[in-house]
Tab-separated table of C-alpha atoms in Angstrom:
chain	number	residue	atom	x	y	z
A	1	UNK	CA	60.687	-12.090	-20.975
A	2	UNK	CA	58.480	-8.929	-21.011
A	3	UNK	CA	57.994	-9.017	-24.121
A	4	UNK	CA	56.845	-12.536	-24.038
A	5	UNK	CA	54.668	-11.649	-21.058
A	6	UNK	CA	53.149	-8.769	-23.736
A	7	UNK	CA	52.426	-11.516	-25.694
A	8	UNK	CA	51.108	-13.774	-24.042
A	9	UNK	CA	48.218	-11.362	-22.515
A	10	UNK	CA	47.628	-10.306	-26.100
A	11	UNK	CA	47.092	-13.969	-27.221
A	12	UNK	CA	44.603	-14.585	-23.769
A	13	UNK	CA	42.319	-11.410	-24.539
A	14	UNK	CA	42.112	-11.683	-28.574
A	15	UNK	CA	41.092	-15.273	-27.124
A	16	UNK	CA	38.437	-14.361	-24.979
A	17	UNK	CA	36.827	-11.745	-27.527
A	18	UNK	CA	36.837	-14.747	-29.442
A	19	UNK	CA	35.525	-16.539	-27.125
A	20	UNK	CA	32.202	-13.947	-26.478
A	21	UNK	CA	32.009	-12.989	-30.516
A	22	UNK	CA	31.533	-16.422	-30.980
A	23	UNK	CA	28.708	-16.993	-27.928
A	24	UNK	CA	26.907	-14.302	-29.046
A	25	UNK	CA	26.504	-15.466	-32.438
A	26	UNK	CA	25.743	-19.229	-31.133
A	27	UNK	CA	22.811	-16.967	-29.541
A	28	UNK	CA	22.102	-15.366	-32.630
A	29	UNK	CA	22.098	-17.834	-35.217
A	30	UNK	CA	19.861	-19.308	-32.257
A	31	UNK	CA	17.551	-16.501	-32.329
A	32	UNK	CA	17.124	-16.289	-35.821
A	33	UNK	CA	16.992	-20.133	-36.447
A	34	UNK	CA	13.441	-21.243	-38.045
A	35	UNK	CA	13.924	-24.362	-35.739
A	36	UNK	CA	11.429	-23.490	-33.226
A	37	UNK	CA	11.657	-26.654	-31.214
A	38	UNK	CA	15.287	-26.461	-30.750
A	39	UNK	CA	14.570	-22.825	-30.137
A	40	UNK	CA	12.032	-24.122	-27.515
A	41	UNK	CA	14.131	-26.429	-26.038
A	42	UNK	CA	17.464	-24.089	-25.439
A	43	UNK	CA	15.283	-21.235	-24.170
A	44	UNK	CA	14.085	-23.504	-21.120
A	45	UNK	CA	17.525	-24.551	-20.996
A	46	UNK	CA	17.983	-21.041	-20.580
A	47	UNK	CA	15.444	-20.900	-18.308
A	48	UNK	CA	16.862	-23.519	-15.867
A	49	UNK	CA	20.319	-22.079	-15.934
A	50	UNK	CA	18.378	-18.812	-14.612
A	51	UNK	CA	19.634	-16.932	-17.718
A	52	UNK	CA	16.510	-15.073	-17.626
A	53	UNK	CA	17.324	-12.633	-20.532
A	54	UNK	CA	18.440	-14.899	-22.930
A	55	UNK	CA	15.474	-17.286	-22.021
A	56	UNK	CA	12.848	-13.946	-22.146
A	57	UNK	CA	13.951	-13.029	-26.099
A	58	UNK	CA	13.273	-16.671	-26.940
A	59	UNK	CA	10.687	-17.172	-25.715
A	60	UNK	CA	8.972	-14.190	-26.798
A	61	UNK	CA	10.063	-15.546	-30.195
A	62	UNK	CA	8.115	-18.686	-29.821
A	63	UNK	CA	4.742	-17.070	-28.793
A	64	UNK	CA	3.937	-16.352	-32.359
A	65	UNK	CA	4.972	-19.936	-33.944
A	66	UNK	CA	3.270	-21.477	-31.421
A	67	UNK	CA	-0.232	-19.542	-30.794
A	68	UNK	CA	-2.915	-21.575	-31.046
A	69	UNK	CA	-0.644	-25.161	-30.371
A	70	UNK	CA	-0.535	-27.128	-27.021
A	71	UNK	CA	2.632	-25.897	-26.711
A	72	UNK	CA	1.500	-21.877	-25.908
A	73	UNK	CA	0.507	-23.033	-22.632
A	74	UNK	CA	3.762	-23.951	-21.141
A	75	UNK	CA	5.218	-20.945	-23.014
A	76	UNK	CA	2.578	-18.041	-21.298
A	77	UNK	CA	3.590	-19.693	-17.828
A	78	UNK	CA	7.191	-19.880	-18.296
A	79	UNK	CA	6.952	-15.968	-19.962
A	80	UNK	CA	5.563	-15.081	-16.816
A	81	UNK	CA	7.755	-16.481	-14.493
A	82	UNK	CA	10.626	-15.502	-16.802
A	83	UNK	CA	9.629	-11.520	-16.139
A	84	UNK	CA	8.907	-12.716	-12.704
A	85	UNK	CA	12.237	-13.712	-12.163
A	86	UNK	CA	13.420	-10.424	-14.022
A	87	UNK	CA	11.663	-8.588	-11.315
A	88	UNK	CA	8.928	-7.316	-14.049
A	89	UNK	CA	6.985	-7.308	-12.133
A	90	UNK	CA	3.986	-5.469	-14.127
A	91	UNK	CA	4.617	-7.668	-16.961
A	92	UNK	CA	4.638	-10.481	-15.448
A	93	UNK	CA	1.569	-9.622	-13.993
A	94	UNK	CA	-0.118	-9.448	-17.334
A	95	UNK	CA	0.826	-12.563	-18.756
A	96	UNK	CA	-0.097	-14.394	-15.212
A	97	UNK	CA	-4.024	-12.917	-15.824
A	98	UNK	CA	-3.136	-13.674	-19.704
A	99	UNK	CA	-2.503	-17.717	-18.968
A	100	UNK	CA	-5.407	-17.483	-16.254
A	101	UNK	CA	-8.465	-15.787	-18.815
A	102	UNK	CA	-6.632	-18.142	-21.886
A	103	UNK	CA	-6.437	-21.614	-19.755
A	104	UNK	CA	-8.896	-21.142	-17.001
A	105	UNK	CA	-8.846	-25.136	-16.722
A	106	UNK	CA	-5.182	-26.039	-16.471
A	107	UNK	CA	-3.982	-27.277	-13.536
A	108	UNK	CA	-1.542	-23.833	-13.061
A	109	UNK	CA	-4.801	-21.700	-13.097
A	110	UNK	CA	-4.982	-21.289	-9.616
A	111	UNK	CA	-0.771	-21.191	-9.211
A	112	UNK	CA	-1.123	-17.579	-11.995
A	113	UNK	CA	-4.286	-16.986	-10.584
A	114	UNK	CA	-2.377	-16.618	-6.944
A	115	UNK	CA	1.047	-14.936	-8.788
A	116	UNK	CA	-0.932	-12.532	-10.129
A	117	UNK	CA	-2.052	-11.258	-6.943
A	118	UNK	CA	1.241	-11.149	-5.580
A	119	UNK	CA	2.466	-9.649	-8.353
A	120	UNK	CA	0.478	-6.796	-7.414
A	121	UNK	CA	1.219	-7.105	-3.528
A	122	UNK	CA	4.981	-6.894	-4.605
A	123	UNK	CA	4.702	-3.571	-6.554
A	124	UNK	CA	2.964	-2.679	-3.448
A	125	UNK	CA	4.833	0.883	-2.261
A	126	UNK	CA	5.456	1.857	1.552
A	127	UNK	CA	3.202	3.910	3.602
A	128	UNK	CA	4.282	7.593	2.947
A	129	UNK	CA	3.256	6.854	-1.263
A	130	UNK	CA	0.143	6.536	-3.204
A	131	UNK	CA	-1.553	3.693	-2.401
A	132	UNK	CA	-3.680	2.491	-5.392
A	133	UNK	CA	-1.378	-0.980	-6.126
A	134	UNK	CA	-2.052	-1.651	-2.497
A	135	UNK	CA	-5.814	-1.603	-3.188
A	136	UNK	CA	-5.433	-3.325	-6.347
A	137	UNK	CA	-3.745	-6.103	-4.601
A	138	UNK	CA	-6.351	-6.367	-1.544
A	139	UNK	CA	-9.068	-7.057	-4.480
A	140	UNK	CA	-6.989	-9.295	-6.186
A	141	UNK	CA	-6.041	-11.142	-3.696
A	142	UNK	CA	-9.676	-11.420	-2.176
A	143	UNK	CA	-10.577	-12.232	-5.674
A	144	UNK	CA	-8.306	-15.207	-4.969
A	145	UNK	CA	-9.949	-16.277	-1.946
A	146	UNK	CA	-13.152	-15.855	-2.859
A	147	UNK	CA	-12.077	-18.230	-6.133
A	148	UNK	CA	-10.326	-20.996	-3.707
A	149	UNK	CA	-11.155	-20.950	-0.651
A	150	UNK	CA	-10.065	-24.270	0.308
A	151	UNK	CA	-6.458	-23.797	-1.801
A	152	UNK	CA	-3.555	-23.486	-0.013
A	153	UNK	CA	-2.506	-20.585	-0.534
A	154	UNK	CA	-5.387	-18.402	0.265
A	155	UNK	CA	-4.110	-18.515	4.083
A	156	UNK	CA	-0.862	-17.092	2.340
A	157	UNK	CA	-3.527	-14.808	0.576
A	158	UNK	CA	-5.122	-13.574	3.903
A	159	UNK	CA	-1.710	-12.941	5.525
A	160	UNK	CA	-0.783	-10.416	2.498
A	161	UNK	CA	-4.125	-8.923	3.042
A	162	UNK	CA	-3.545	-8.354	6.511
A	163	UNK	CA	0.035	-6.964	5.837
A	164	UNK	CA	-1.386	-4.410	3.043
A	165	UNK	CA	-4.318	-3.617	5.421
A	166	UNK	CA	-1.857	-2.970	7.836
A	167	UNK	CA	0.022	-0.342	5.384
A	168	UNK	CA	-3.442	1.629	4.864
A	169	UNK	CA	-3.574	1.733	8.687
A	170	UNK	CA	-0.480	3.470	9.056
A	171	UNK	CA	-0.976	6.083	6.229
A	172	UNK	CA	-3.947	6.814	7.395
A	173	UNK	CA	-3.034	7.440	10.338
A	174	UNK	CA	-0.038	9.209	9.322
A	175	UNK	CA	-2.381	11.434	7.637
A	176	UNK	CA	-4.940	11.925	9.708
A	177	UNK	CA	-1.952	12.697	12.504
A	178	UNK	CA	-0.632	15.303	9.687
A	179	UNK	CA	-3.952	17.615	10.484
A	180	UNK	CA	-3.197	17.189	14.418
A	181	UNK	CA	0.546	18.608	13.886
A	182	UNK	CA	-0.367	21.664	11.209
A	183	UNK	CA	-1.567	23.949	14.295
A	184	UNK	CA	-4.208	25.224	12.648
A	185	UNK	CA	-7.801	25.389	14.080
A	186	UNK	CA	-9.793	23.930	11.264
A	187	UNK	CA	-6.624	21.371	11.031
A	188	UNK	CA	-7.632	20.325	14.416
A	189	UNK	CA	-11.467	19.923	13.702
A	190	UNK	CA	-10.144	17.700	10.346
A	191	UNK	CA	-7.986	15.676	12.763
A	192	UNK	CA	-11.026	14.746	14.757
A	193	UNK	CA	-12.796	14.036	11.416
A	194	UNK	CA	-10.047	12.272	10.463
A	195	UNK	CA	-9.234	9.894	13.464
A	196	UNK	CA	-13.148	9.165	13.624
A	197	UNK	CA	-13.142	8.110	10.020
A	198	UNK	CA	-9.854	5.933	10.126
A	199	UNK	CA	-11.485	3.847	13.577
A	200	UNK	CA	-14.460	3.100	11.059
A	201	UNK	CA	-12.444	1.527	8.448
A	202	UNK	CA	-10.478	0.414	10.273
A	203	UNK	CA	-12.294	-1.537	13.796
A	204	UNK	CA	-9.193	-3.151	14.872
A	205	UNK	CA	-6.451	-1.221	14.017
A	206	UNK	CA	-3.392	-1.170	16.869
A	207	UNK	CA	-3.563	2.322	16.836
A	208	UNK	CA	-6.650	2.895	17.970
A	209	UNK	CA	-5.937	3.890	21.699
A	210	UNK	CA	-3.792	6.622	20.454
A	211	UNK	CA	-5.875	8.103	17.488
A	212	UNK	CA	-8.709	8.219	20.769
A	213	UNK	CA	-6.461	10.226	22.932
A	214	UNK	CA	-5.702	12.241	20.105
A	215	UNK	CA	-9.191	13.300	19.333
A	216	UNK	CA	-9.570	14.263	22.452
A	217	UNK	CA	-6.371	16.932	22.203
A	218	UNK	CA	-7.564	17.766	18.425
A	219	UNK	CA	-10.642	18.497	19.949
A	220	UNK	CA	-9.634	20.678	22.969
A	221	UNK	CA	-7.032	22.722	20.922
A	222	UNK	CA	-10.212	23.494	18.595
A	223	UNK	CA	-12.285	24.140	21.177
A	224	UNK	CA	-9.506	26.200	23.005
A	225	UNK	CA	-9.229	28.681	19.563
A	226	UNK	CA	-12.666	29.207	18.817
A	227	UNK	CA	-14.856	31.942	19.649
A	228	UNK	CA	-16.599	32.064	23.275
A	229	UNK	CA	-19.732	32.041	21.274
A	230	UNK	CA	-18.798	28.340	19.972
A	231	UNK	CA	-16.427	27.030	23.524
A	232	UNK	CA	-19.322	25.601	25.553
A	233	UNK	CA	-20.853	22.995	22.812
A	234	UNK	CA	-17.227	22.313	21.640
A	235	UNK	CA	-15.494	21.691	24.948
A	236	UNK	CA	-18.751	19.808	25.836
A	237	UNK	CA	-17.715	17.427	22.519
A	238	UNK	CA	-13.803	16.430	24.549
A	239	UNK	CA	-15.860	16.016	27.390
A	240	UNK	CA	-17.839	13.104	25.465
A	241	UNK	CA	-14.840	11.951	24.096
A	242	UNK	CA	-12.642	11.815	26.864
A	243	UNK	CA	-15.499	9.922	28.138
A	244	UNK	CA	-15.764	7.038	25.882
A	245	UNK	CA	-11.820	7.203	25.840
A	246	UNK	CA	-11.570	6.058	29.839
A	247	UNK	CA	-14.540	3.109	29.253
A	248	UNK	CA	-12.383	1.967	26.402
A	249	UNK	CA	-8.939	1.697	27.577
A	250	UNK	CA	-9.590	2.500	31.550
A	251	UNK	CA	-5.747	1.990	32.183
A	252	UNK	CA	-3.901	3.595	29.387
A	253	UNK	CA	-0.713	4.991	29.167
A	254	UNK	CA	-2.403	8.546	27.672
A	255	UNK	CA	-4.670	8.062	30.784
A	256	UNK	CA	-2.919	10.713	32.759
A	257	UNK	CA	-2.448	13.641	29.596
A	258	UNK	CA	-6.388	12.660	28.535
A	259	UNK	CA	-7.402	13.504	32.375
A	260	UNK	CA	-6.113	16.974	32.594
A	261	UNK	CA	-7.586	17.303	29.152
A	262	UNK	CA	-10.900	16.765	30.175
A	263	UNK	CA	-10.112	19.119	33.267
A	264	UNK	CA	-9.517	22.200	31.108
A	265	UNK	CA	-12.076	21.325	29.008
A	266	UNK	CA	-14.163	21.132	32.410
A	267	UNK	CA	-12.680	24.695	33.042
A	268	UNK	CA	-13.547	25.456	29.280
A	269	UNK	CA	-17.751	24.740	29.145
A	270	UNK	CA	-17.774	27.019	33.261
A	271	UNK	CA	-15.888	30.118	31.278
A	272	UNK	CA	-17.776	29.791	28.350
A	273	UNK	CA	-21.109	29.315	30.246
A	274	UNK	CA	-20.137	32.233	31.938
A	275	UNK	CA	-19.461	34.103	29.357
A	276	UNK	CA	-22.680	33.547	27.270
A	277	UNK	CA	-24.873	34.851	30.601
A	278	UNK	CA	-22.971	38.207	30.323
A	279	UNK	CA	-24.105	38.446	27.085
A	280	UNK	CA	-27.518	37.099	27.659
A	281	UNK	CA	-27.873	39.787	30.358
A	282	UNK	CA	-25.628	42.504	27.908
A	283	UNK	CA	-28.327	41.678	25.896
A	284	UNK	CA	-31.490	41.931	28.223
A	285	UNK	CA	-29.981	45.481	29.785
A	286	UNK	CA	-29.495	46.982	25.790
A	287	UNK	CA	-33.490	45.391	25.112
A	288	UNK	CA	-34.740	47.010	28.408
A	289	UNK	CA	-33.147	50.118	27.977
A	290	UNK	CA	-34.492	50.778	23.867
A	291	UNK	CA	-37.991	50.113	25.519
A	292	UNK	CA	-37.785	52.568	28.002
A	293	UNK	CA	-36.499	55.462	25.670
A	294	UNK	CA	-39.332	57.689	24.617
A	295	UNK	CA	-40.899	57.436	21.231
A	296	UNK	CA	-42.001	60.549	19.092
């Protein structure tokens, strides 16, 4: 009984190997075939069955054979989508663009233009990474909207652009905040400048309230660490930032802390003014003393 089971298992294994080899041999024969019409039909079958790796091999072979012929348009189209379905978005994007460049008047040109831009969208990395592809995606999607303003996909493209801009806002805000977190005098000033740049680039950003408050905080810390000779001017900038902030966000959740920073800045201005008055008086006394010294 045990021997029979071993024989049965061995036969089953051998049958499986034969089947696998047979299937592989069939595909390789198809690939090597000069019957391009049959190869094209089989490639479509693989594609429709979602066997994209095999479909792509055949499509690549057929691209050379059908170059310049009417079938080439379909091949460009299916090759692009095959790479897309394999999540090779860089290659897919290339083929979608190649399709639109080669067949600008095709009924599929709009779709392929959109898909090329969408591949850029899918390649856009997380907010913490380099955002080159995010900018490229926005550019490509905006170009699509400009070319097809009445398309149903134009609204989708606008939504994708907003998602990308949200990512850029998040990165810009994080970068600006990083200066504040570093805790050095020059970094505080850099934070104020960075927050202002973000607000200029993204005037409708959801981080606007927090960034205006953090600008007050950063400027206060910058002024507080400055030489007394520069403190009056720099604390006065805190007061200006605070004045703008309470106009924009009178009921802000940061209001209490902002009020305290404003009071502290007012004291800073007062102390700096007194210091400068003392310095001026001392300087005047020294000047007068030198003037009274006898000359030889």
